[in-house]
Amino acid sequence: MTGHDELRCMLMRGGTSKGAYFLAGDLPADPAARDDLLLRVMGSPDPRQIDGMGGAHPLTSKVAVVSASEHPEADVDYLFLQVGVDAPEVSDRQNCGNLLAGVGPFAVERGLVPAGEAETSVRIRMVNSDDLATATFPTPGGRVDYTGDAEISGVPGTAAAVVIEFPPGGSPLLPTGNVRDTIAGTEVTCVDNGMPTVLLAASDLKITGYEAPKDLEEDLALADRLREIRLTAGRLMGLGDVEHTTVPKMTLLAPPRDGGAVTTRTFIPVRCHTSIGVLGAASVGAGLRIEGAVGHDLARLPDGDRLRIEHPTGFLDIETSVADGAEGARPVARRTAVVRTARKIFDGTVFPRSAGTAPVRHAQGENG
């Protein structure tokens, strides 16, 4: 354990998010002490996060905690923590598929997994949900190479491809048991293919689905309606009271405009995502393939497994397939894979601000 006045840390961009990566052994074992320390590292609570590493937005106020895994099908464990920006809150209620892209390279950098001579595959257990993923990335000469020609929307330039494949999860694809539910007079599809997500047709909410995120965030009537739907959907999906969590995600769907399968606007939960999360896109992609689900009819579904999910700053390509359940049971996800990129920004020592008196609110998940 390092001293809490200084802490070993690697700042990485993973997909379209940015976060601080830590070895579990470098953080306090007690969750309350850990969360207090991370709030001070990130500079929360403060809408500017001026006194820490956070970037004043949920997408840049994230933490990955990585350790060697005892799971027989995993090399490392990855715990994702969402650190509140202007609230003293740390949540482990969800995964983050974007920071997941950096977990494999980080594990190699920290010596948890040996590097291959050309490429390395790291098997990852996502502690938040107990799901598994395998990340494969280039390691020429036994060193992580972050350079390459893979390009993802929302990130300038190019980088090495990180191919992430998800085996079918154990959770029901349709957690309410229904292809459609009606909540607050609005038809929705509740789907979970790695991220609890509620699919809604934008037109049912009296918007086009092509608005800029900022404009949607300023629509107070829309915010109130989404909140009402989300709170009810959370209970129906078995998530309990989601008042102080960021799940389920709320994804508004509209017909594609740029050659993709569908256009999306996703709320997390009150900020509108400038792109879309990897696991959220996995849930959207699976949901679109279910006949009768919200979005199935308005989407342009191509042949093959690959779907292009349009979002405010471009697109995300994801490969997903869904199979009918046995003997008339509900559909099940069969395969999900995505190409992302990651980059090491700095590796060094972070100095948390001094301990204060702000209370810590820990939103604990089932596996927390």
Tab-separated table of C-alpha atoms in Angstrom:
chain	number	residue	atom	x	y	z
A	1	MET	CA	0.000	0.000	0.000
A	2	THR	CA	1.368	3.407	-0.927
A	3	GLY	CA	0.978	6.383	1.349
A	4	HIS	CA	-2.306	8.198	0.888
A	5	ASP	CA	-0.538	11.527	0.444
A	6	GLU	CA	0.711	10.146	-2.857
A	7	LEU	CA	-0.559	7.364	-5.067
A	8	ARG	CA	0.669	5.437	-8.087
A	9	CYS	CA	-1.698	6.078	-10.978
A	10	MET	CA	-1.968	5.693	-14.738
A	11	LEU	CA	-4.246	8.063	-16.608
A	12	MET	CA	-5.615	6.457	-19.754
A	13	ARG	CA	-8.094	7.157	-22.462
A	14	GLY	CA	-10.261	4.125	-22.956
A	15	GLY	CA	-12.612	4.375	-25.931
A	16	THR	CA	-14.395	7.722	-25.664
A	17	SER	CA	-13.841	8.065	-21.921
A	18	LYS	CA	-10.861	8.957	-19.771
A	19	GLY	CA	-10.046	7.666	-16.326
A	20	ALA	CA	-7.538	6.920	-13.605
A	21	TYR	CA	-6.316	3.312	-13.452
A	22	PHE	CA	-5.076	1.852	-10.175
A	23	LEU	CA	-3.883	-1.495	-8.902
A	24	ALA	CA	-6.257	-2.643	-6.184
A	25	GLY	CA	-3.305	-3.078	-3.830
A	26	ASP	CA	-2.459	0.611	-4.135
A	27	LEU	CA	-5.864	1.643	-2.755
A	28	PRO	CA	-7.425	1.160	0.696
A	29	ALA	CA	-9.225	-2.155	1.062
A	30	ASP	CA	-12.102	-0.517	2.933
A	31	PRO	CA	-14.620	0.772	0.348
A	32	ALA	CA	-15.480	3.910	2.331
A	33	ALA	CA	-11.818	4.884	2.737
A	34	ARG	CA	-11.163	4.062	-0.933
A	35	ASP	CA	-14.074	6.184	-2.122
A	36	ASP	CA	-13.049	9.128	0.045
A	37	LEU	CA	-9.539	8.941	-1.405
A	38	LEU	CA	-10.806	8.756	-4.998
A	39	LEU	CA	-13.048	11.796	-4.507
A	40	ARG	CA	-9.972	13.713	-3.404
A	41	VAL	CA	-7.929	12.372	-6.324
A	42	MET	CA	-10.552	13.444	-8.845
A	43	GLY	CA	-11.328	16.801	-7.203
A	44	SER	CA	-14.944	16.050	-6.267
A	45	PRO	CA	-17.375	17.409	-5.279
A	46	ASP	CA	-16.824	20.424	-7.502
A	47	PRO	CA	-18.463	21.082	-10.882
A	48	ARG	CA	-15.049	22.097	-12.262
A	49	GLN	CA	-13.036	19.430	-10.391
A	50	ILE	CA	-10.417	22.141	-10.344
A	51	ASP	CA	-8.396	20.549	-7.523
A	52	GLY	CA	-8.079	17.073	-9.003
A	53	MET	CA	-7.703	14.980	-12.143
A	54	GLY	CA	-11.364	14.888	-13.150
A	55	GLY	CA	-12.413	16.676	-16.318
A	56	ALA	CA	-15.701	18.174	-15.045
A	57	HIS	CA	-17.822	15.596	-16.883
A	58	PRO	CA	-18.985	12.057	-16.029
A	59	LEU	CA	-17.049	10.705	-19.030
A	60	THR	CA	-13.780	11.992	-17.569
A	61	SER	CA	-14.465	11.275	-13.897
A	62	LYS	CA	-13.973	7.533	-13.978
A	63	VAL	CA	-11.758	5.018	-12.174
A	64	ALA	CA	-10.616	1.489	-13.033
A	65	VAL	CA	-9.341	-0.733	-10.215
A	66	VAL	CA	-7.452	-3.771	-11.511
A	67	SER	CA	-6.069	-6.844	-9.756
A	68	ALA	CA	-5.064	-10.426	-10.489
A	69	SER	CA	-8.146	-12.642	-10.677
A	70	GLU	CA	-8.910	-15.923	-8.962
A	71	HIS	CA	-11.704	-16.629	-11.455
A	72	PRO	CA	-10.833	-19.745	-13.498
A	73	GLU	CA	-11.715	-18.009	-16.780
A	74	ALA	CA	-10.106	-14.626	-16.099
A	75	ASP	CA	-6.614	-13.210	-15.787
A	76	VAL	CA	-7.574	-9.970	-14.058
A	77	ASP	CA	-10.477	-8.427	-12.174
A	78	TYR	CA	-11.695	-4.974	-13.217
A	79	LEU	CA	-13.811	-2.888	-10.877
A	80	PHE	CA	-15.280	0.252	-12.422
A	81	LEU	CA	-16.100	3.216	-10.204
A	82	GLN	CA	-18.023	6.267	-11.411
A	83	VAL	CA	-16.918	9.267	-9.363
A	84	GLY	CA	-19.463	12.036	-9.027
A	85	VAL	CA	-18.449	15.428	-10.378
A	86	ASP	CA	-20.385	17.887	-8.226
A	87	ALA	CA	-21.629	15.339	-5.669
A	88	PRO	CA	-19.566	13.373	-3.121
A	89	GLU	CA	-20.647	10.069	-4.618
A	90	VAL	CA	-18.804	6.990	-5.869
A	91	SER	CA	-20.853	4.301	-7.585
A	92	ASP	CA	-20.075	0.705	-8.516
A	93	ARG	CA	-23.554	0.018	-9.842
A	94	GLN	CA	-22.505	-0.343	-13.487
A	95	ASN	CA	-19.750	-1.419	-15.841
A	96	CYS	CA	-17.874	0.856	-18.218
A	97	GLY	CA	-17.098	-0.656	-21.597
A	98	ASN	CA	-14.982	2.316	-22.601
A	99	LEU	CA	-12.474	2.098	-19.740
A	100	LEU	CA	-12.536	-1.666	-20.344
A	101	ALA	CA	-10.497	-0.994	-23.491
A	102	GLY	CA	-7.559	0.121	-21.340
A	103	VAL	CA	-7.674	-2.696	-18.782
A	104	GLY	CA	-5.706	-5.215	-20.854
A	105	PRO	CA	-2.872	-2.816	-21.706
A	106	PHE	CA	-2.783	-1.607	-18.088
A	107	ALA	CA	-2.556	-5.195	-16.828
A	108	VAL	CA	0.444	-5.806	-19.083
A	109	GLU	CA	2.066	-2.486	-18.129
A	110	ARG	CA	1.764	-3.368	-14.424
A	111	GLY	CA	3.047	-6.920	-14.890
A	112	LEU	CA	-0.189	-8.711	-14.040
A	113	VAL	CA	-0.199	-10.481	-17.415
A	114	PRO	CA	2.870	-11.358	-19.521
A	115	ALA	CA	3.001	-9.813	-22.962
A	116	GLY	CA	3.083	-11.935	-26.086
A	117	GLU	CA	5.660	-11.306	-28.793
A	118	ALA	CA	3.124	-9.995	-31.315
A	119	GLU	CA	-0.212	-9.592	-29.561
A	120	THR	CA	-1.695	-10.303	-26.168
A	121	SER	CA	-5.147	-11.416	-25.097
A	122	VAL	CA	-6.232	-10.609	-21.549
A	123	ARG	CA	-9.270	-12.307	-20.034
A	124	ILE	CA	-11.112	-9.840	-17.826
A	125	ARG	CA	-13.767	-10.313	-15.160
A	126	MET	CA	-15.903	-7.203	-14.793
A	127	VAL	CA	-16.441	-7.200	-11.037
A	128	ASN	CA	-19.481	-4.885	-11.164
A	129	SER	CA	-21.590	-7.477	-12.967
A	130	ASP	CA	-19.453	-10.636	-12.822
A	131	ASP	CA	-19.414	-10.709	-16.641
A	132	LEU	CA	-16.379	-11.687	-18.699
A	133	ALA	CA	-14.606	-10.129	-21.670
A	134	THR	CA	-11.424	-10.794	-23.624
A	135	ALA	CA	-9.327	-7.895	-24.920
A	136	THR	CA	-6.741	-8.485	-27.650
A	137	PHE	CA	-4.189	-5.810	-28.594
A	138	PRO	CA	-0.720	-5.505	-30.187
A	139	THR	CA	2.406	-6.090	-28.094
A	140	PRO	CA	5.277	-6.268	-30.619
A	141	GLY	CA	8.496	-7.286	-28.940
A	142	GLY	CA	6.656	-7.845	-25.676
A	143	ARG	CA	5.630	-4.202	-25.144
A	144	VAL	CA	2.217	-2.561	-25.474
A	145	ASP	CA	2.041	-0.524	-28.677
A	146	TYR	CA	-0.633	2.162	-28.573
A	147	THR	CA	-0.015	3.389	-32.118
A	148	GLY	CA	-2.046	2.145	-35.054
A	149	ASP	CA	-4.566	3.039	-37.723
A	150	ALA	CA	-7.843	2.216	-35.922
A	151	GLU	CA	-10.169	5.201	-35.711
A	152	ILE	CA	-13.199	5.620	-33.480
A	153	SER	CA	-15.655	8.495	-33.520
A	154	GLY	CA	-15.234	11.025	-30.752
A	155	VAL	CA	-11.466	10.541	-30.487
A	156	PRO	CA	-8.987	12.568	-32.571
A	157	GLY	CA	-6.474	10.654	-34.669
A	158	THR	CA	-5.848	6.927	-34.725
A	159	ALA	CA	-4.469	4.299	-32.358
A	160	ALA	CA	-3.936	0.558	-32.048
A	161	ALA	CA	-7.064	-1.551	-32.217
A	162	VAL	CA	-8.263	-3.241	-29.044
A	163	VAL	CA	-10.687	-6.015	-30.000
A	164	ILE	CA	-13.055	-6.804	-27.136
A	165	GLU	CA	-15.232	-9.884	-27.286
A	166	PHE	CA	-17.987	-10.615	-24.792
A	167	PRO	CA	-19.270	-14.150	-24.220
A	168	PRO	CA	-23.012	-14.536	-23.697
A	169	GLY	CA	-23.894	-13.314	-20.217
A	170	GLY	CA	-25.946	-15.091	-17.624
A	171	SER	CA	-28.445	-12.273	-17.154
A	172	PRO	CA	-31.719	-12.266	-19.111
A	173	LEU	CA	-31.520	-10.202	-22.282
A	174	LEU	CA	-35.020	-8.915	-21.503
A	175	PRO	CA	-34.906	-8.401	-17.723
A	176	THR	CA	-38.607	-7.558	-17.394
A	177	GLY	CA	-39.542	-10.689	-19.328
A	178	ASN	CA	-41.313	-8.590	-21.961
A	179	VAL	CA	-40.308	-7.419	-25.420
A	180	ARG	CA	-42.169	-4.181	-24.689
A	181	ASP	CA	-43.377	-2.481	-21.533
A	182	THR	CA	-45.493	0.632	-21.185
A	183	ILE	CA	-44.190	3.095	-18.612
A	184	ALA	CA	-45.747	6.522	-18.013
A	185	GLY	CA	-47.697	6.083	-21.234
A	186	THR	CA	-44.549	5.405	-23.265
A	187	GLU	CA	-43.643	2.115	-24.922
A	188	VAL	CA	-40.127	0.981	-24.032
A	189	THR	CA	-37.933	-2.059	-24.379
A	190	CYS	CA	-35.765	-2.889	-21.371
A	191	VAL	CA	-32.665	-4.789	-22.477
A	192	ASP	CA	-29.439	-5.877	-20.796
A	193	ASN	CA	-26.613	-7.137	-22.983
A	194	GLY	CA	-23.899	-5.991	-20.595
A	195	MET	CA	-25.500	-2.650	-19.659
A	196	PRO	CA	-29.065	-2.188	-18.384
A	197	THR	CA	-30.631	0.035	-21.048
A	198	VAL	CA	-34.097	1.364	-21.799
A	199	LEU	CA	-34.867	1.832	-25.496
A	200	LEU	CA	-37.347	4.565	-26.446
A	201	ALA	CA	-38.453	5.996	-29.784
A	202	ALA	CA	-37.445	9.663	-29.827
A	203	SER	CA	-40.656	10.554	-31.627
A	204	ASP	CA	-42.685	9.236	-28.673
A	205	LEU	CA	-41.025	11.919	-26.565
A	206	LYS	CA	-41.883	14.695	-29.056
A	207	ILE	CA	-38.310	15.148	-30.237
A	208	THR	CA	-36.519	14.154	-33.436
A	209	GLY	CA	-33.597	12.286	-31.876
A	210	TYR	CA	-31.135	14.357	-33.911
A	211	GLU	CA	-30.854	17.267	-31.451
A	212	ALA	CA	-27.498	18.294	-29.992
A	213	PRO	CA	-26.836	16.862	-26.512
A	214	LYS	CA	-26.768	20.341	-24.973
A	215	ASP	CA	-30.204	21.167	-26.349
A	216	LEU	CA	-31.643	17.930	-24.994
A	217	GLU	CA	-30.126	18.542	-21.569
A	218	GLU	CA	-31.835	21.929	-21.427
A	219	ASP	CA	-35.263	20.429	-22.162
A	220	LEU	CA	-36.646	20.275	-18.614
A	221	ALA	CA	-39.900	18.610	-19.652
A	222	LEU	CA	-37.931	15.855	-21.364
A	223	ALA	CA	-35.721	15.447	-18.284
A	224	ASP	CA	-38.747	15.046	-16.011
A	225	ARG	CA	-40.314	12.453	-18.273
A	226	LEU	CA	-37.104	10.466	-18.666
A	227	ARG	CA	-36.613	10.486	-14.909
A	228	GLU	CA	-40.107	9.122	-14.322
A	229	ILE	CA	-39.599	6.370	-16.872
A	230	ARG	CA	-36.122	5.491	-15.581
A	231	LEU	CA	-37.167	5.139	-11.950
A	232	THR	CA	-39.992	2.788	-12.862
A	233	ALA	CA	-37.896	0.850	-15.384
A	234	GLY	CA	-35.175	0.356	-12.786
A	235	ARG	CA	-37.581	-1.437	-10.484
A	236	LEU	CA	-39.056	-3.513	-13.325
A	237	MET	CA	-35.537	-4.551	-14.383
A	238	GLY	CA	-34.709	-5.769	-10.887
A	239	LEU	CA	-32.307	-2.904	-10.159
A	240	GLY	CA	-34.273	-1.570	-7.197
A	241	ASP	CA	-34.238	2.152	-6.414
A	242	VAL	CA	-32.116	3.818	-9.113
A	243	GLU	CA	-32.622	7.390	-7.893
A	244	HIS	CA	-28.909	7.824	-7.147
A	245	THR	CA	-27.430	5.573	-9.826
A	246	THR	CA	-26.541	5.993	-13.483
A	247	VAL	CA	-28.330	2.819	-14.612
A	248	PRO	CA	-30.391	1.991	-16.479
A	249	LYS	CA	-29.189	4.089	-19.403
A	250	MET	CA	-31.929	5.818	-21.362
A	251	THR	CA	-31.342	5.579	-25.122
A	252	LEU	CA	-33.553	7.505	-27.545
A	253	LEU	CA	-33.754	6.007	-31.025
A	254	ALA	CA	-34.412	7.576	-34.434
A	255	PRO	CA	-33.926	6.396	-38.023
A	256	PRO	CA	-30.296	6.587	-39.199
A	257	ARG	CA	-29.079	9.601	-41.159
A	258	ASP	CA	-25.506	8.640	-42.082
A	259	GLY	CA	-25.670	5.094	-43.369
A	260	GLY	CA	-25.842	3.333	-40.004
A	261	ALA	CA	-28.517	1.151	-38.448
A	262	VAL	CA	-29.986	3.695	-36.023
A	263	THR	CA	-29.375	7.133	-34.518
A	264	THR	CA	-29.040	7.329	-30.731
A	265	ARG	CA	-29.099	9.861	-27.923
A	266	THR	CA	-28.192	8.344	-24.550
A	267	PHE	CA	-28.677	9.874	-21.092
A	268	ILE	CA	-26.340	8.974	-18.179
A	269	PRO	CA	-28.767	9.699	-16.480
A	270	VAL	CA	-29.309	13.469	-16.896
A	271	ARG	CA	-26.289	14.331	-19.037
A	272	CYS	CA	-26.648	13.415	-22.695
A	273	HIS	CA	-23.698	11.280	-23.832
A	274	THR	CA	-21.647	12.929	-26.571
A	275	SER	CA	-21.222	9.461	-28.084
A	276	ILE	CA	-22.369	6.099	-26.681
A	277	GLY	CA	-20.816	3.608	-24.285
A	278	VAL	CA	-19.572	0.266	-25.576
A	279	LEU	CA	-21.814	-1.847	-23.375
A	280	GLY	CA	-24.729	0.488	-23.948
A	281	ALA	CA	-24.227	0.046	-27.691
A	282	ALA	CA	-24.109	-3.720	-27.165
A	283	SER	CA	-27.512	-3.553	-25.494
A	284	VAL	CA	-28.903	-1.277	-28.213
A	285	GLY	CA	-27.601	-3.589	-30.935
A	286	ALA	CA	-29.115	-6.672	-29.337
A	287	GLY	CA	-32.404	-4.899	-28.693
A	288	LEU	CA	-32.735	-3.796	-32.308
A	289	ARG	CA	-32.507	-7.413	-33.442
A	290	ILE	CA	-35.496	-8.512	-31.346
A	291	GLU	CA	-38.656	-8.532	-33.434
A	292	GLY	CA	-41.276	-6.322	-31.844
A	293	ALA	CA	-38.824	-4.366	-29.700
A	294	VAL	CA	-38.820	-0.574	-29.674
A	295	GLY	CA	-36.489	0.475	-32.489
A	296	HIS	CA	-36.694	-2.748	-34.495
A	297	ASP	CA	-39.008	-1.246	-37.104
A	298	LEU	CA	-37.287	2.130	-37.447
A	299	ALA	CA	-33.763	0.669	-37.701
A	300	ARG	CA	-32.109	-0.310	-40.973
A	301	LEU	CA	-30.660	-3.679	-40.089
A	302	PRO	CA	-27.916	-4.916	-42.426
A	303	ASP	CA	-27.072	-8.471	-43.346
A	304	GLY	CA	-24.474	-9.990	-41.034
A	305	ASP	CA	-23.652	-9.302	-37.414
A	306	ARG	CA	-22.079	-5.844	-37.698
A	307	LEU	CA	-24.212	-2.826	-36.814
A	308	ARG	CA	-23.228	0.825	-37.047
A	309	ILE	CA	-24.746	2.753	-34.143
A	310	GLU	CA	-24.871	6.475	-34.924
A	311	HIS	CA	-24.417	8.932	-32.048
A	312	PRO	CA	-23.907	12.719	-31.671
A	313	THR	CA	-20.227	12.706	-32.661
A	314	GLY	CA	-20.121	9.868	-35.184
A	315	PHE	CA	-20.658	6.142	-34.908
A	316	LEU	CA	-19.691	2.941	-33.127
A	317	ASP	CA	-19.484	-0.364	-34.961
A	318	ILE	CA	-20.520	-3.408	-32.959
A	319	GLU	CA	-21.019	-7.033	-33.876
A	320	THR	CA	-23.974	-8.650	-32.184
A	321	SER	CA	-26.293	-11.547	-32.838
A	322	VAL	CA	-29.391	-12.775	-31.038
A	323	ALA	CA	-30.880	-16.270	-31.017
A	324	ASP	CA	-34.411	-17.329	-30.183
A	325	GLY	CA	-34.701	-18.965	-26.783
A	326	ALA	CA	-35.416	-22.667	-26.507
A	327	GLU	CA	-39.049	-23.791	-26.718
A	328	GLY	CA	-40.478	-20.326	-27.123
A	329	ALA	CA	-38.406	-18.728	-24.381
A	330	ARG	CA	-37.269	-15.129	-24.708
A	331	PRO	CA	-34.348	-14.279	-27.053
A	332	VAL	CA	-30.767	-14.639	-25.850
A	333	ALA	CA	-27.608	-12.812	-26.912
A	334	ARG	CA	-25.272	-15.064	-28.853
A	335	ARG	CA	-22.199	-12.982	-29.708
A	336	THR	CA	-20.976	-9.448	-29.079
A	337	ALA	CA	-17.656	-7.927	-30.150
A	338	VAL	CA	-16.376	-4.404	-30.659
A	339	VAL	CA	-13.215	-2.670	-31.836
A	340	ARG	CA	-12.021	0.137	-29.556
A	341	THR	CA	-8.772	1.952	-28.911
A	342	ALA	CA	-6.943	3.059	-25.768
A	343	ARG	CA	-3.925	5.206	-24.976
A	344	LYS	CA	-1.670	5.715	-21.983
A	345	ILE	CA	-1.635	9.439	-21.187
A	346	PHE	CA	0.623	9.445	-18.147
A	347	ASP	CA	2.031	6.993	-15.633
A	348	GLY	CA	3.217	8.410	-12.356
A	349	THR	CA	2.189	9.728	-8.974
A	350	VAL	CA	-0.971	11.604	-8.107
A	351	PHE	CA	-1.231	13.707	-4.962
A	352	PRO	CA	-4.779	13.769	-3.526
A	353	ARG	CA	-5.999	16.907	-1.828
A	354	SER	CA	-6.076	16.828	1.968
A	355	ALA	CA	-8.922	14.970	3.622
A	356	GLY	CA	-11.943	17.196	4.216
A	357	THR	CA	-15.290	16.901	5.866
A	358	ALA	CA	-17.524	16.275	2.821
A	359	PRO	CA	-19.595	13.103	3.305
A	360	VAL	CA	-19.102	10.249	0.880
A	361	ARG	CA	-22.163	8.653	-0.697
A	362	HIS	CA	-21.378	5.161	-1.910
A	363	ALA	CA	-23.871	3.647	-4.349
A	364	GLN	CA	-23.158	-0.024	-3.892
A	365	GLY	CA	-24.068	-2.700	-6.379
A	366	GLU	CA	-24.997	-6.314	-5.841
A	367	ASN	CA	-21.380	-7.422	-6.189
A	368	GLY	CA	-19.963	-4.520	-4.176
